[in-house]
Short mmCIF file of C-alpha atoms in Angstrom, two decimals:
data_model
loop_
_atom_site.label_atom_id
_atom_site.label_comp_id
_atom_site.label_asym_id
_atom_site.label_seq_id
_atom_site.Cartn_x
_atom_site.Cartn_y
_atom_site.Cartn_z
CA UNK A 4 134.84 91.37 46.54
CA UNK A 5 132.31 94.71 45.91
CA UNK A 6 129.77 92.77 47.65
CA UNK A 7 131.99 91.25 50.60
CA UNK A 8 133.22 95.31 51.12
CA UNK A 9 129.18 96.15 51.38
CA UNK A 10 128.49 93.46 53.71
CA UNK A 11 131.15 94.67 55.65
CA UNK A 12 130.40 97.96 55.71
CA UNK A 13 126.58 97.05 57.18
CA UNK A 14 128.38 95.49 59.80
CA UNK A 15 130.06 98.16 60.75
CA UNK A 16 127.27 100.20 60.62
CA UNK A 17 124.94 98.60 63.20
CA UNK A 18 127.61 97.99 65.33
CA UNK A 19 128.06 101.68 65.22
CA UNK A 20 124.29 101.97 65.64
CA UNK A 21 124.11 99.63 68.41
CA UNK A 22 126.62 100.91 70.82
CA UNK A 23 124.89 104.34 71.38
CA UNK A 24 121.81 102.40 71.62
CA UNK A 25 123.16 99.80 74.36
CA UNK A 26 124.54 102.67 76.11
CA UNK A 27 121.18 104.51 76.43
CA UNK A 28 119.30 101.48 77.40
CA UNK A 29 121.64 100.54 80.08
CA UNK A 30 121.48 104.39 81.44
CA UNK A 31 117.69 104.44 81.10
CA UNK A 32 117.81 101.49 83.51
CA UNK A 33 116.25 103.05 86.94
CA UNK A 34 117.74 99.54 88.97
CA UNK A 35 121.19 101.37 89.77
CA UNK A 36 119.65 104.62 90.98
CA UNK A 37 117.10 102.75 93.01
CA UNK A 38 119.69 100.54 94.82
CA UNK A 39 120.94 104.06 96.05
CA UNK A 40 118.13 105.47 97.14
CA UNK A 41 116.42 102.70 98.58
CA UNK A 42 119.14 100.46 99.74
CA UNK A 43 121.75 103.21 100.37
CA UNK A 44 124.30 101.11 97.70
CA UNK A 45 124.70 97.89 100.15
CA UNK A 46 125.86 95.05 98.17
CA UNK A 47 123.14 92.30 97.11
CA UNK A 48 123.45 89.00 96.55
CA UNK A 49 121.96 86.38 93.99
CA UNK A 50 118.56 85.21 96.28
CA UNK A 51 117.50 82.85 94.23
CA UNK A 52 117.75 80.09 96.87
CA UNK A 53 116.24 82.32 99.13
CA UNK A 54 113.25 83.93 98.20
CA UNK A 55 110.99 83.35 94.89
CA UNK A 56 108.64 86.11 93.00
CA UNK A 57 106.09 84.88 91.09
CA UNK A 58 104.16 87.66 88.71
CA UNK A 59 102.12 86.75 85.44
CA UNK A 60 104.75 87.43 82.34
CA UNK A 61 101.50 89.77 81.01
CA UNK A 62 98.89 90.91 83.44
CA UNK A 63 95.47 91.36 82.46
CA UNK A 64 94.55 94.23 84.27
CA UNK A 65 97.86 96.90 85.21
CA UNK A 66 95.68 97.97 88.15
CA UNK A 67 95.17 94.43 90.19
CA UNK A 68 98.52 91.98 89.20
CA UNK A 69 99.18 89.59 91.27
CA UNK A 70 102.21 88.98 92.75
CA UNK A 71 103.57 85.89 95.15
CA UNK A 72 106.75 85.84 97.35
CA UNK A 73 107.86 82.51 98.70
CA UNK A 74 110.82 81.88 101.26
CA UNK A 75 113.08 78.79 99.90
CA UNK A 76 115.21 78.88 102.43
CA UNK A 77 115.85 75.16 104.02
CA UNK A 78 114.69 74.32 106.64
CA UNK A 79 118.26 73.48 108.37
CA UNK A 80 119.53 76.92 107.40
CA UNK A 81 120.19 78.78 110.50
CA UNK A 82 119.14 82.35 108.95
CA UNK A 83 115.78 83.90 109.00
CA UNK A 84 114.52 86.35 106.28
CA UNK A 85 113.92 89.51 108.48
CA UNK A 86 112.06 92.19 105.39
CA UNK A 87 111.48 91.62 101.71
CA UNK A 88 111.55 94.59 99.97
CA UNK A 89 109.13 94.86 96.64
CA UNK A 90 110.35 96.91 93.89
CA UNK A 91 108.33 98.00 90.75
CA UNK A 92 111.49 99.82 89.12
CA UNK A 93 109.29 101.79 86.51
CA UNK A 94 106.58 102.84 88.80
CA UNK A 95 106.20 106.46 89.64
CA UNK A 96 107.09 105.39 93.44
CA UNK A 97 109.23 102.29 92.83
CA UNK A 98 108.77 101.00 96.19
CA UNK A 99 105.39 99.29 95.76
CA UNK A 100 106.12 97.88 100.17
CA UNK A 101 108.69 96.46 102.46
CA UNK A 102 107.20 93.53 104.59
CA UNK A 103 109.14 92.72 108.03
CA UNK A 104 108.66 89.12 109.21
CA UNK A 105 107.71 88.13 112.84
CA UNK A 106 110.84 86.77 114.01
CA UNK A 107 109.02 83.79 115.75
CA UNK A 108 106.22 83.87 112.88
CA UNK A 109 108.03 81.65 110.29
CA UNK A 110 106.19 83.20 107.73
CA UNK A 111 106.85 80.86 103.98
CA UNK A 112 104.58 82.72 101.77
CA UNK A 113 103.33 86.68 100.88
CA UNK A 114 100.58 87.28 98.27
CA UNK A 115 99.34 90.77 97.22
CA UNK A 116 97.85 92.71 94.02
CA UNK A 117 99.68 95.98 92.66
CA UNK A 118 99.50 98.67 89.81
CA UNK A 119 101.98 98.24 87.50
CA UNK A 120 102.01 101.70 85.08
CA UNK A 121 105.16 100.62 82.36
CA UNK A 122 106.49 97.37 81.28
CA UNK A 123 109.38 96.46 83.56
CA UNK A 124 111.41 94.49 86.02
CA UNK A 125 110.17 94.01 89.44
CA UNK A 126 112.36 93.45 91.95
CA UNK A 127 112.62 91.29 95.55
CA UNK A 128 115.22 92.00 97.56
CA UNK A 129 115.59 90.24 101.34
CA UNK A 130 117.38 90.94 103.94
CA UNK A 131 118.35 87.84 106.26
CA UNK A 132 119.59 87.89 109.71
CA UNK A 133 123.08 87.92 108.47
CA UNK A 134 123.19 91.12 107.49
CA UNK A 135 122.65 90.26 103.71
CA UNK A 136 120.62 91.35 101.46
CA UNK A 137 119.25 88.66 98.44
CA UNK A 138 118.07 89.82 95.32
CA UNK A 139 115.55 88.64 92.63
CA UNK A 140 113.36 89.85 89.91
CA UNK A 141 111.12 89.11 87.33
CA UNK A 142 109.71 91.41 83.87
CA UNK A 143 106.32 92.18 83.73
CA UNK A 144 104.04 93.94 80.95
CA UNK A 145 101.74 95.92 81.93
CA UNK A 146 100.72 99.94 81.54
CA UNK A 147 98.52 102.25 83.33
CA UNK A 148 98.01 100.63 86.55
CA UNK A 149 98.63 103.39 88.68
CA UNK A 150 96.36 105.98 87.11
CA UNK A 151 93.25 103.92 86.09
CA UNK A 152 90.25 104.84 87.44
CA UNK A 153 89.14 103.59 90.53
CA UNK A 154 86.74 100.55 90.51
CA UNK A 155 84.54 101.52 93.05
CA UNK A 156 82.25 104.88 93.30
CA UNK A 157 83.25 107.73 95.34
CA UNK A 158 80.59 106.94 97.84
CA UNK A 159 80.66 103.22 98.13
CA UNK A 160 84.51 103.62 98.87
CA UNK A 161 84.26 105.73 101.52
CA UNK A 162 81.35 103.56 102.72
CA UNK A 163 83.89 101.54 103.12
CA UNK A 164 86.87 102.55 104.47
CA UNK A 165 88.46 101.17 106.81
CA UNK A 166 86.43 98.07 107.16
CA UNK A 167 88.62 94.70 107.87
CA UNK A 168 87.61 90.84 106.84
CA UNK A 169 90.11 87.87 108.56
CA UNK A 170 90.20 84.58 106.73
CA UNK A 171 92.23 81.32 107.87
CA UNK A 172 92.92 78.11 105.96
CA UNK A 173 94.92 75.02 107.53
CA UNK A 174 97.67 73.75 105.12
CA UNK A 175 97.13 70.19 103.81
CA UNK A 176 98.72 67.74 106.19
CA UNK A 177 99.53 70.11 108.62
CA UNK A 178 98.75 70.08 112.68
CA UNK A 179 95.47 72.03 113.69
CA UNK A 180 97.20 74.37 116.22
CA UNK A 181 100.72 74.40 115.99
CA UNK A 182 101.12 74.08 112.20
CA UNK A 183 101.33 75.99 109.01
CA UNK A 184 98.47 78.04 108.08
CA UNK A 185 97.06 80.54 105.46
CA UNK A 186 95.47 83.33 106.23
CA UNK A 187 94.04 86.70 104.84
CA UNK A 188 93.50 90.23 105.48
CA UNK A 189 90.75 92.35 103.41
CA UNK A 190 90.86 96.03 103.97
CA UNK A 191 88.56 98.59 102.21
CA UNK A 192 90.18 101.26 100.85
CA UNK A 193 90.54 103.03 97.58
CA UNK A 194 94.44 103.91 97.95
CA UNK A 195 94.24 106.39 95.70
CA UNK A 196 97.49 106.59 94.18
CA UNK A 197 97.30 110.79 93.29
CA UNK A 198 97.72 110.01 89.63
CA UNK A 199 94.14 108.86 89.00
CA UNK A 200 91.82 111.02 87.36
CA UNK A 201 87.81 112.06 88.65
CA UNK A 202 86.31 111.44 85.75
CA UNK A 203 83.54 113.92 86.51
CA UNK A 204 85.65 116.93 87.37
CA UNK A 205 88.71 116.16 85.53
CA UNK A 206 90.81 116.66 88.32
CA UNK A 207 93.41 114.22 90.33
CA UNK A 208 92.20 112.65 93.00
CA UNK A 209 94.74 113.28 96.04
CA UNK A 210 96.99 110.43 97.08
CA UNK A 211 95.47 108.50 99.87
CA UNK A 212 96.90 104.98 100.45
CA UNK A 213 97.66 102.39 103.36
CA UNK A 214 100.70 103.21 104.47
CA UNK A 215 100.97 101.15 107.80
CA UNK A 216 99.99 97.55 108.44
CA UNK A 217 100.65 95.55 111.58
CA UNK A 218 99.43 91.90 112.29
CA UNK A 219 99.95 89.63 115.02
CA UNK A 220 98.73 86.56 116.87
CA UNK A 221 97.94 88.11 119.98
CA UNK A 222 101.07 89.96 120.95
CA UNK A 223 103.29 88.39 118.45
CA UNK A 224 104.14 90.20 115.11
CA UNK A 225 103.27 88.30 112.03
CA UNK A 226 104.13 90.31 109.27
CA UNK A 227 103.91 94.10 109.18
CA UNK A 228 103.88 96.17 105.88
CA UNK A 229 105.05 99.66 104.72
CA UNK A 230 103.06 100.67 101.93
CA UNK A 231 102.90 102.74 98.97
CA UNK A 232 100.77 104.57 95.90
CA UNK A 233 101.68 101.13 94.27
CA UNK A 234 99.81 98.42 96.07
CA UNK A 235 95.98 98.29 94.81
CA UNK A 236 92.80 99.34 95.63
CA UNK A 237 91.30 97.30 98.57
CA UNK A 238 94.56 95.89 99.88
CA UNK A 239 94.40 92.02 100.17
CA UNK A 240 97.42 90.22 101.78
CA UNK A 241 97.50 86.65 101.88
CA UNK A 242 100.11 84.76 103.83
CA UNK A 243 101.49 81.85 105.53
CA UNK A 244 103.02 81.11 109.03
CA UNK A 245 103.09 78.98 112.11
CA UNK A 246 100.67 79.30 114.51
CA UNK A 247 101.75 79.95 118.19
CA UNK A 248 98.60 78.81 119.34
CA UNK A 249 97.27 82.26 120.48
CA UNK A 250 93.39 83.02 121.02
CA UNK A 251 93.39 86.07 118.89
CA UNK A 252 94.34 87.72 115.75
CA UNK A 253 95.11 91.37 115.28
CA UNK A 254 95.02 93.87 112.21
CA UNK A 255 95.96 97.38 112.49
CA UNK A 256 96.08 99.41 109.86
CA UNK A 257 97.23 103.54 109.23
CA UNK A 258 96.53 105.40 106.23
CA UNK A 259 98.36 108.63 104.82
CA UNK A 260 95.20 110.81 106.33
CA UNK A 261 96.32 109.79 109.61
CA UNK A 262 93.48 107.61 110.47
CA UNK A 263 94.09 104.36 111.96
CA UNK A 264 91.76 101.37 111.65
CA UNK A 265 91.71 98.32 114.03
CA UNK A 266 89.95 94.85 114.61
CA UNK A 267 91.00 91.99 116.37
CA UNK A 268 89.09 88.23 115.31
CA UNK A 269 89.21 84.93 117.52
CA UNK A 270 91.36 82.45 116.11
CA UNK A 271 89.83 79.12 115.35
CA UNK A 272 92.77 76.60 116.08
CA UNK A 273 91.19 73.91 114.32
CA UNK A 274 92.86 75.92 111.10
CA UNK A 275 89.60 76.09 108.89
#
């Protein structure tokens, strides 16, 4: 009986232990705050069956992690995912970009790299042409992302700036004009996040980061992007859509100096 009372007692005692500590966890949790400030507290729903986020569970370097989104909705759904909102909740700036889809664009598939400074969830949140907005989200462990140096030299990065590359790749099994294709846009450009230090004269380098991107197939928006401190160095966007059959593609970029960069590519409709 002594030792039943003891046992008892222990129990009692982390249950006592573990309420304050439950309690603190759940108000350390940024995810309620940020729904306020970046979603003005609109309801979400569960997106699972509507968009995907795929990160790696541990990244190998905080400053470049990957990170996929894929639309699932089917394809005799009448609603169209209008943004997708990326949230890294324990990032300095938590809002790492919000992407707006072409309406006529159909795009299926958004691929970036970000800086990830703390371990944490990472959020996707869509809003569909029904006024909804669809949440999902994922953990990720990583530190430091957003004030490791940068990779490139001061003077090859501003070399640099501002300079564009276009890719395309047809999609297996798909038509050459008017089917589903991948392409990607390259943009040099350190997007220094302000928390990253010169390693010379131990001072911060200012924050200076893409904070505007805009393509289209000649007049037609693809995908546009509002960016942060978050996304990485060099942003690289990789993506998927339908083709409208235009002759050119468009890229135009704004960063938070005020500069704009531009450059338009001919399309090659045989898709490679």
């Amino acid at each position: 009986m002594p030792g039943y009372s003891l046992r008892l007692f222990a129990v009692a005692g982390l249950l006592l232990l573990s309420a304050p500590l439950s309690h603190a966890a759940e108000a350390n949790d940024p995810w309620p705050g940020l729904v306020q400030d970046i979603f003005n507290n609109r309801p979400m729903l569960d997106g699972s069956d509507v968009v995907s986020i795929e990160m790696p569970v541990r990244a190998e370097d905080a400053a470049i992690v990957p990170v996929t989104l894929r639309m699932k909705l089917p394809a005799g759904d009448s609603r169209q995912v209008q943004s997708i909102t990326l949230v890294i909740d324990q990032n300095p700036a938590p809002m790492a970009a919000k992407f707006r889809l072409g309406p006529d664009a159909k795009v299926s598939e958004i691929s970036t790299r970000v800086r990830v400074n703390n371990y944490t969830d990472v959020h996707a949140v869509a809003e569909l042409s029904d006024g909804q907005l669809y949440m999902v989200k994922t953990y990720v462990k990583a530190s430091g992302g957003c004030s490791a140096p940068a990779a490139k030299v001061a003077d090859d990065a501003k070399s640099r700036l501002g300079q564009m590359r276009y890719r395309q790749f047809a999609k297996t099994g798909e038509g050459p004009i008017s089917g589903a294709r991948e392409a990607q846009i390259m943009i040099g450009h350190p997007n220094n996040s302000g928390l990253q230090m010169d390693q010379v004269t131990q001072l911060y380098t200012p924050a200076l980061f893409i904070n505007e991107l805009r393509l289209s197939q000649d007049d037609s928006l693809v995908l546009s992007m509002e960016g942060g401190i978050s996304i990485s160095e060099d942003p690289n966007i990789r993506f998927t859509y339908v083709s409208n059959g235009a002759k050119r593609f468009r890229a135009e970029a704004k960063d938070t100096d005020g500069r704009v960069f531009q450059r338009e590519w001919p399309i090659d409709n045989s898709g490679t």
